[in-house]
GROMACS .gro file of C-alpha atoms in nm:
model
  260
    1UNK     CA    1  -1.417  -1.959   1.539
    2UNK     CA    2  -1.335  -1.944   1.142
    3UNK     CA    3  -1.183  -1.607   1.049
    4UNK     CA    4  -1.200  -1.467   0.691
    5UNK     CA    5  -0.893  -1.307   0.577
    6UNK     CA    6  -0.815  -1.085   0.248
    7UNK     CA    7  -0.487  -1.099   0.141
    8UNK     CA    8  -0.272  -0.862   0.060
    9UNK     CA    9  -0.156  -0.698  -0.326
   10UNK     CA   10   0.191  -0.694  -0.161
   11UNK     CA   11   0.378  -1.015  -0.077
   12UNK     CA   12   0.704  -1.130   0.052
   13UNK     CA   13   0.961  -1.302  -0.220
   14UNK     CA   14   0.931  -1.702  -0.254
   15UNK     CA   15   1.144  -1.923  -0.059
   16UNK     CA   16   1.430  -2.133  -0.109
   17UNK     CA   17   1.237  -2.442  -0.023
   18UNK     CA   18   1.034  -2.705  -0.188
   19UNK     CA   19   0.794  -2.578  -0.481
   20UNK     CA   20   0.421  -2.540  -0.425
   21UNK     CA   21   0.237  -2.866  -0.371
   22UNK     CA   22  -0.148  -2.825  -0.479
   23UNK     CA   23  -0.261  -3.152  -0.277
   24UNK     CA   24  -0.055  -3.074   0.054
   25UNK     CA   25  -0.280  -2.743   0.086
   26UNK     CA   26  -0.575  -2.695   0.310
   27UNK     CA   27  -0.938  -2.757   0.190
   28UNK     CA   28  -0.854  -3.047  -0.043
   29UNK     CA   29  -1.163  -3.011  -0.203
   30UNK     CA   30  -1.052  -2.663  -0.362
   31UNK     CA   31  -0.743  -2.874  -0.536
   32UNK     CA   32  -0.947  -2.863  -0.914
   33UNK     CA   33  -1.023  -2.510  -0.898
   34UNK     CA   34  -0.699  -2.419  -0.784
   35UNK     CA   35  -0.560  -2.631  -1.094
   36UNK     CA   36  -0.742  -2.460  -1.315
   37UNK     CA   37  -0.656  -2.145  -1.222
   38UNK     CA   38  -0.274  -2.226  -1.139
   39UNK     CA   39  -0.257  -2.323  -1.524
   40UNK     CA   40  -0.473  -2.025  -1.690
   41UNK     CA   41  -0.253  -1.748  -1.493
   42UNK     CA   42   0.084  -1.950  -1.575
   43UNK     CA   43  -0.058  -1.962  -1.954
   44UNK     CA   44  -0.103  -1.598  -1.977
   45UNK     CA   45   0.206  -1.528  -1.806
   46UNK     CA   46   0.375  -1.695  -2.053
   47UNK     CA   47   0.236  -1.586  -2.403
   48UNK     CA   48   0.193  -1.189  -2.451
   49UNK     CA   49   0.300  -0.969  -2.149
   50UNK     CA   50   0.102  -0.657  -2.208
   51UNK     CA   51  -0.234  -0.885  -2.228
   52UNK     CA   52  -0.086  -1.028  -1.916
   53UNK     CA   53  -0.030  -0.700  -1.779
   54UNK     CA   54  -0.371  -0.544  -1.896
   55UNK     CA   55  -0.551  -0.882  -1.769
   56UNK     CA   56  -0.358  -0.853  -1.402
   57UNK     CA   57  -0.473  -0.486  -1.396
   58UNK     CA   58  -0.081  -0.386  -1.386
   59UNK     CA   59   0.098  -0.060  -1.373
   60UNK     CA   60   0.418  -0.039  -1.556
   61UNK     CA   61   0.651  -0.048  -1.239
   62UNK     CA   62   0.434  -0.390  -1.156
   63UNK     CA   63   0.540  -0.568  -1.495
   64UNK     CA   64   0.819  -0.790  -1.290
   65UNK     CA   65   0.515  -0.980  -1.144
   66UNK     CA   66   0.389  -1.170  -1.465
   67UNK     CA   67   0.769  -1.288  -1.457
   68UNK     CA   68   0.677  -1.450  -1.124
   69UNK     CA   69   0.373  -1.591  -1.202
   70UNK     CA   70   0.540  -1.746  -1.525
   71UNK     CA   71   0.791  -1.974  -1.219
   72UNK     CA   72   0.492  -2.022  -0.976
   73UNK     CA   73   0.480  -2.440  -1.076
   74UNK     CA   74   0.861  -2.464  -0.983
   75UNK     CA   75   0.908  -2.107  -0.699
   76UNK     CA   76   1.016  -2.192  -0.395
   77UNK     CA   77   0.715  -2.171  -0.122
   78UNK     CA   78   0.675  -2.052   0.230
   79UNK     CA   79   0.446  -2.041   0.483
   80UNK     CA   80   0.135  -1.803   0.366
   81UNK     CA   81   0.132  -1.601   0.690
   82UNK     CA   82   0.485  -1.560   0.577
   83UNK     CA   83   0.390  -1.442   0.234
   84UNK     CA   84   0.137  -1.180   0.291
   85UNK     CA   85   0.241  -0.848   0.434
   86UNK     CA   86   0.053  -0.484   0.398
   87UNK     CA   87  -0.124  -0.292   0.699
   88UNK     CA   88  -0.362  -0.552   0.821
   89UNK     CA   89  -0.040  -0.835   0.836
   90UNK     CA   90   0.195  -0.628   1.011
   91UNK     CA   91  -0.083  -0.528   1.230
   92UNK     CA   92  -0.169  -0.884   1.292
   93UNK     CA   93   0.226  -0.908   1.352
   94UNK     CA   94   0.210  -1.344   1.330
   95UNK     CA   95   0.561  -1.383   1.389
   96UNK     CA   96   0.570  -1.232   1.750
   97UNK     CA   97   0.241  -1.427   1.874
   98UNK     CA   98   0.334  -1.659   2.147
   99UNK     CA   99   0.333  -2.029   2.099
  100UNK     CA  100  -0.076  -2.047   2.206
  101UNK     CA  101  -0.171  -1.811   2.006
  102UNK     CA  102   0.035  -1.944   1.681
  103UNK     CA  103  -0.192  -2.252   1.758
  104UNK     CA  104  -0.494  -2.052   1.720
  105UNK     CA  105  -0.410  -1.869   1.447
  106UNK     CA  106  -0.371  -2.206   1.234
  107UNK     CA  107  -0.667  -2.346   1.310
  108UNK     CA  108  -0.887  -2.029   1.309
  109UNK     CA  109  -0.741  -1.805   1.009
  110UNK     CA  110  -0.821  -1.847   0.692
  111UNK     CA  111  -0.707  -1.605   0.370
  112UNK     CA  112  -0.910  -1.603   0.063
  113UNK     CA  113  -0.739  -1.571  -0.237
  114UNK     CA  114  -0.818  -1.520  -0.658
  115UNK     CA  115  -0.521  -1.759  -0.691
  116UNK     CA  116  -0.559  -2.039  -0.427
  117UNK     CA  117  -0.936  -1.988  -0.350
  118UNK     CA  118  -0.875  -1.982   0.051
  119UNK     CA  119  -0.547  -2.113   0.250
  120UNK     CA  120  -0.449  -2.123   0.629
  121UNK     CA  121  -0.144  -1.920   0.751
  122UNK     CA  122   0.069  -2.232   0.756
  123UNK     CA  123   0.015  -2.360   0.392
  124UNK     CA  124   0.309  -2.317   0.182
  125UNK     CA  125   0.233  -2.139  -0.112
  126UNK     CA  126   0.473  -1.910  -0.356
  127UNK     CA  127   0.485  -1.533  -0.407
  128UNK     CA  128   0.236  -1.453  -0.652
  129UNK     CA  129  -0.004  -1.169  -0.791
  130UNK     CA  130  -0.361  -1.278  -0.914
  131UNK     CA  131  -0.629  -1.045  -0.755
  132UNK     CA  132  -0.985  -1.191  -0.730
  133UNK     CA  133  -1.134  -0.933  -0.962
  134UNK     CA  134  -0.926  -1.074  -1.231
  135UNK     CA  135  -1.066  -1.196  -1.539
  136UNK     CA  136  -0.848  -1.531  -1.672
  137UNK     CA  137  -0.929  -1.556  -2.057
  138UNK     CA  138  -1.005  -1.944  -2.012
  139UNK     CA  139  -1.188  -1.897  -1.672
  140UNK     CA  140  -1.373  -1.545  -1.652
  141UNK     CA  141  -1.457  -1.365  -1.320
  142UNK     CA  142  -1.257  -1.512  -1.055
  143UNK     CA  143  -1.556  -1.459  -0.806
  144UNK     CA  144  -1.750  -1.655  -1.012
  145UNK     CA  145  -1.492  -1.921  -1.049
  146UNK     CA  146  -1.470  -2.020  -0.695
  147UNK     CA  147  -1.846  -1.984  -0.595
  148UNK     CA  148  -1.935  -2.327  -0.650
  149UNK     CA  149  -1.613  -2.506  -0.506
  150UNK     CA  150  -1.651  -2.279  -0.206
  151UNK     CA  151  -2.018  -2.332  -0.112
  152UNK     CA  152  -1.893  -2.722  -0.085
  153UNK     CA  153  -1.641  -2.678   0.096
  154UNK     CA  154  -1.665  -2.359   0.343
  155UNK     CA  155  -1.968  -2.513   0.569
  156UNK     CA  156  -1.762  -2.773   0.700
  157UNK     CA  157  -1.435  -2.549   0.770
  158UNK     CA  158  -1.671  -2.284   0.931
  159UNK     CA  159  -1.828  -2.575   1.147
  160UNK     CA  160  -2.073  -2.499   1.411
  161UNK     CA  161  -1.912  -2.204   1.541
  162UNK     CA  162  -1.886  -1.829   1.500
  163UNK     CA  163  -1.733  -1.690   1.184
  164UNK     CA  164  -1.566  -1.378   1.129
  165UNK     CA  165  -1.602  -1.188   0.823
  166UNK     CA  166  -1.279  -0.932   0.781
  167UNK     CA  167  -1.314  -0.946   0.378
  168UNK     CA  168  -1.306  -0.701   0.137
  169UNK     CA  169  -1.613  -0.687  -0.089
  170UNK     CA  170  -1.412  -0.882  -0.378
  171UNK     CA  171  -1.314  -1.134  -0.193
  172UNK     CA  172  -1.638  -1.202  -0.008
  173UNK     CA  173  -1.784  -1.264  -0.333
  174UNK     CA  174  -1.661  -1.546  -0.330
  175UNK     CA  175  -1.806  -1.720  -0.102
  176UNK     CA  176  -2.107  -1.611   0.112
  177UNK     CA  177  -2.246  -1.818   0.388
  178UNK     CA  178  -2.624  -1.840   0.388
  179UNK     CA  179  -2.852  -2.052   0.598
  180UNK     CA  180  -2.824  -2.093   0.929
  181UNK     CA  181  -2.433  -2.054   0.903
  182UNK     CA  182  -2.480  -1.707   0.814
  183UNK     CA  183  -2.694  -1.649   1.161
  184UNK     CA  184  -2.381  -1.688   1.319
  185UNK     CA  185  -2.140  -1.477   1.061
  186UNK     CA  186  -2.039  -1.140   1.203
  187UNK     CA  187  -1.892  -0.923   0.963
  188UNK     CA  188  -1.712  -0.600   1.088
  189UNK     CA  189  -1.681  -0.282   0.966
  190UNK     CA  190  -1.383   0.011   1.100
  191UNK     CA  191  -1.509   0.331   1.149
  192UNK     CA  192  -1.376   0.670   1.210
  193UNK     CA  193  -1.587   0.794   1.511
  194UNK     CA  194  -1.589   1.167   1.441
  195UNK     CA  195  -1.695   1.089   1.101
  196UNK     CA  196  -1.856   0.755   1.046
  197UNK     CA  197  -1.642   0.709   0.741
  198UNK     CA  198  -1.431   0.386   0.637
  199UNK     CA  199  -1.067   0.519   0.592
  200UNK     CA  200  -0.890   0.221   0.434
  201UNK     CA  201  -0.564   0.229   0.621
  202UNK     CA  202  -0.708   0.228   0.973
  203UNK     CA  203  -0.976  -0.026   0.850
  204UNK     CA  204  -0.699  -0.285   0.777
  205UNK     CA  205  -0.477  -0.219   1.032
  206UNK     CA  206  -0.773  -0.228   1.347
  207UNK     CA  207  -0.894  -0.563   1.189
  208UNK     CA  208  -0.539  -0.665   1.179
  209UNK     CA  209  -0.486  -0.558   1.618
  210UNK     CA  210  -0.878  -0.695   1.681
  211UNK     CA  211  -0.767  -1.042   1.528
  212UNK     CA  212  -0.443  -1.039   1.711
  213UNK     CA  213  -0.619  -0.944   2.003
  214UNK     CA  214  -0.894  -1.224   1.989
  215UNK     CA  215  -0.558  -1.480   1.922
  216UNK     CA  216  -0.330  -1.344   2.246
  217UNK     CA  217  -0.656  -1.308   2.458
  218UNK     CA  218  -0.732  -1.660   2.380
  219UNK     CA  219  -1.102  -1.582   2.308
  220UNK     CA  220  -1.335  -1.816   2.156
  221UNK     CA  221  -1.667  -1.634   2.109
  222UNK     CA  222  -1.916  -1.928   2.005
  223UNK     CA  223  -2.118  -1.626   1.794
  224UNK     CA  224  -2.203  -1.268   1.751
  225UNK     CA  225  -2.304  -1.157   2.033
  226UNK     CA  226  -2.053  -1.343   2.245
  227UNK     CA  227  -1.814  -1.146   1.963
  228UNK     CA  228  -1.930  -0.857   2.062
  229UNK     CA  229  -1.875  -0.891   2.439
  230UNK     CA  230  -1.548  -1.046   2.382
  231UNK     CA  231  -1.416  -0.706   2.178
  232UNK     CA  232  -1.567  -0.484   2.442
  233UNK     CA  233  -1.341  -0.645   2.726
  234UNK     CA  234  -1.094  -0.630   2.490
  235UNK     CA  235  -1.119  -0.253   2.502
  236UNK     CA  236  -1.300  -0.178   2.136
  237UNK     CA  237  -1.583   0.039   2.115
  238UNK     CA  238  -1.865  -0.141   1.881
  239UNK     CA  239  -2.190  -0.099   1.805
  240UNK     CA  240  -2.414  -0.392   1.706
  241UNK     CA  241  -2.716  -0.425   1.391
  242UNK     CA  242  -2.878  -0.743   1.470
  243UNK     CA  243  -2.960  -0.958   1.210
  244UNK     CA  244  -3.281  -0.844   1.026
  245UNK     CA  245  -3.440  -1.203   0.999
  246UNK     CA  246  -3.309  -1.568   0.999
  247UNK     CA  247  -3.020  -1.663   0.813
  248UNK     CA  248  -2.857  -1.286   0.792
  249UNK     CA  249  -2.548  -1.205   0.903
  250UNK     CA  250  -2.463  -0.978   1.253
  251UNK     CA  251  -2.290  -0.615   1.126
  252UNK     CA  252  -2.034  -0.476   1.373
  253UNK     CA  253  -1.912  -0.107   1.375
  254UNK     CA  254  -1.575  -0.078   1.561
  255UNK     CA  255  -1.535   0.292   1.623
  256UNK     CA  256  -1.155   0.461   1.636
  257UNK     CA  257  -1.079   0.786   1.749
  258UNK     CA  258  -0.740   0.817   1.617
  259UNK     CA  259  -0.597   0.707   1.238
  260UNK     CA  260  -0.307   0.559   1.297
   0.00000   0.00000   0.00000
């Protein structure tokens, strides 16, 4: 099972540790891109901070952050489970999971990321701000950016198995499995029940407490459907849209009473 991640906007501080390594990172293949985009951030960073700041889609109280991006090449670097925090990470709570379901989480989680492409929860990256719907002067539409380095690399993380789909919309941009990969791609949706609506808050934090409870259960659904069984014993309430031909991906509904 390969579980897509969004980040968060808010991050933990750096560590004290060794600085970022680009080649010690997971998918190896994304090491150019991530170059690229490493060095057009710490470039604007560096030159004119209100193009920075109008770039980086920055309030006012945010302008500290082009600061940070400016030390990114020499920041100290810590785990990136470490790094992001917001609802759906302190829902997903990675620091209490047992020592099993740590062991899951690395090989299973993956975080997309306008900055680093995609990463695992135990690559060491810095604190750092660089949405995906950022356009770099030198690089354009980050989407864009990582589409190609992504469709060569993402079949063979996502293997033969099930794959998860907990993105937001900018993020999944990025990278969009089609083929038969896709057949088995199950992307979920939080709903209020009363309402049908999306409420952001409860959205992240239930995919945040369905991924931790997929990791503690020890689950391995080997697609969709076994997904869908697998959340139902876990206690959710989902309803199911099939694929509507080869090569689509499943659609989940989880329903939630309460918004908490």
């Amino acid at each position: 099972m390969l579980v897509l991640l969004p980040p968060s906007e808010g991050k933990a501080t750096s560590g004290r540790g060794a600085p970022l390594k680009l080649e010690s990172l997971s998918l190896p293949g994304l090491t150019a891109a991530r170059e690229a985009v490493l060095g057009e951030l710490v470039e604007l960073c560096s030159g004119d901070e209100e193009k920075a700041r109008e770039v980086l889609g920055l309030s006012e109280g945010l302008r500290g952050e082009i600061a940070k991006n400016v030390e990114l090449p020499t920041a100290g670097a810590r785990p990136a489970g470490e790094i992001y925090t917001g609802v759906l990470y302190d829902a997903l709570d990675l620091a209490s999971l047992d020592a099993a379901a740590k062991r899951r989480a690395t090989r299973s989680l993956l975080v997309f990321s306008g900055l680093w492409g995609a990463v695992r929860v135990n690559d060491r990256i810095p604190s750092y701000r660089c949405p995906m719907g950022v356009k770099l002067p030198g690089l354009g539409a980050l989407g864009a950016h990582w589409r190609a380095p992504m469709a060569e690399v993402l079949p063979e993380a996502a293997g033969d198995g099930l794959v998860l789909d907990l993105r937001s919309s900018a993020y999944a941009a990025a990278w969009k499995p089609k083929g038969e990969p896709a057949g088995r791609t199950a992307s979920v949706r939080v709903l209020h029940a009363p309402t049908r609506k999306v409420v952001s808050h409860f959205n992240k934090a239930t995919k945040g407490r369905i991924v931790r409870s997929l990791l503690t259960a020890g689950a391995a659904p080997e697609g969709p459907a076994e997904l869908v069984e697998a959340l139902r014993d876990l206690g959710y309430v989902v309803e199911v849209e099939p694929p509507k031909g080869n090569g689509k991906a499943w659609m989940l509904d989880v329903l939630v009473h309460e918004v908490h």
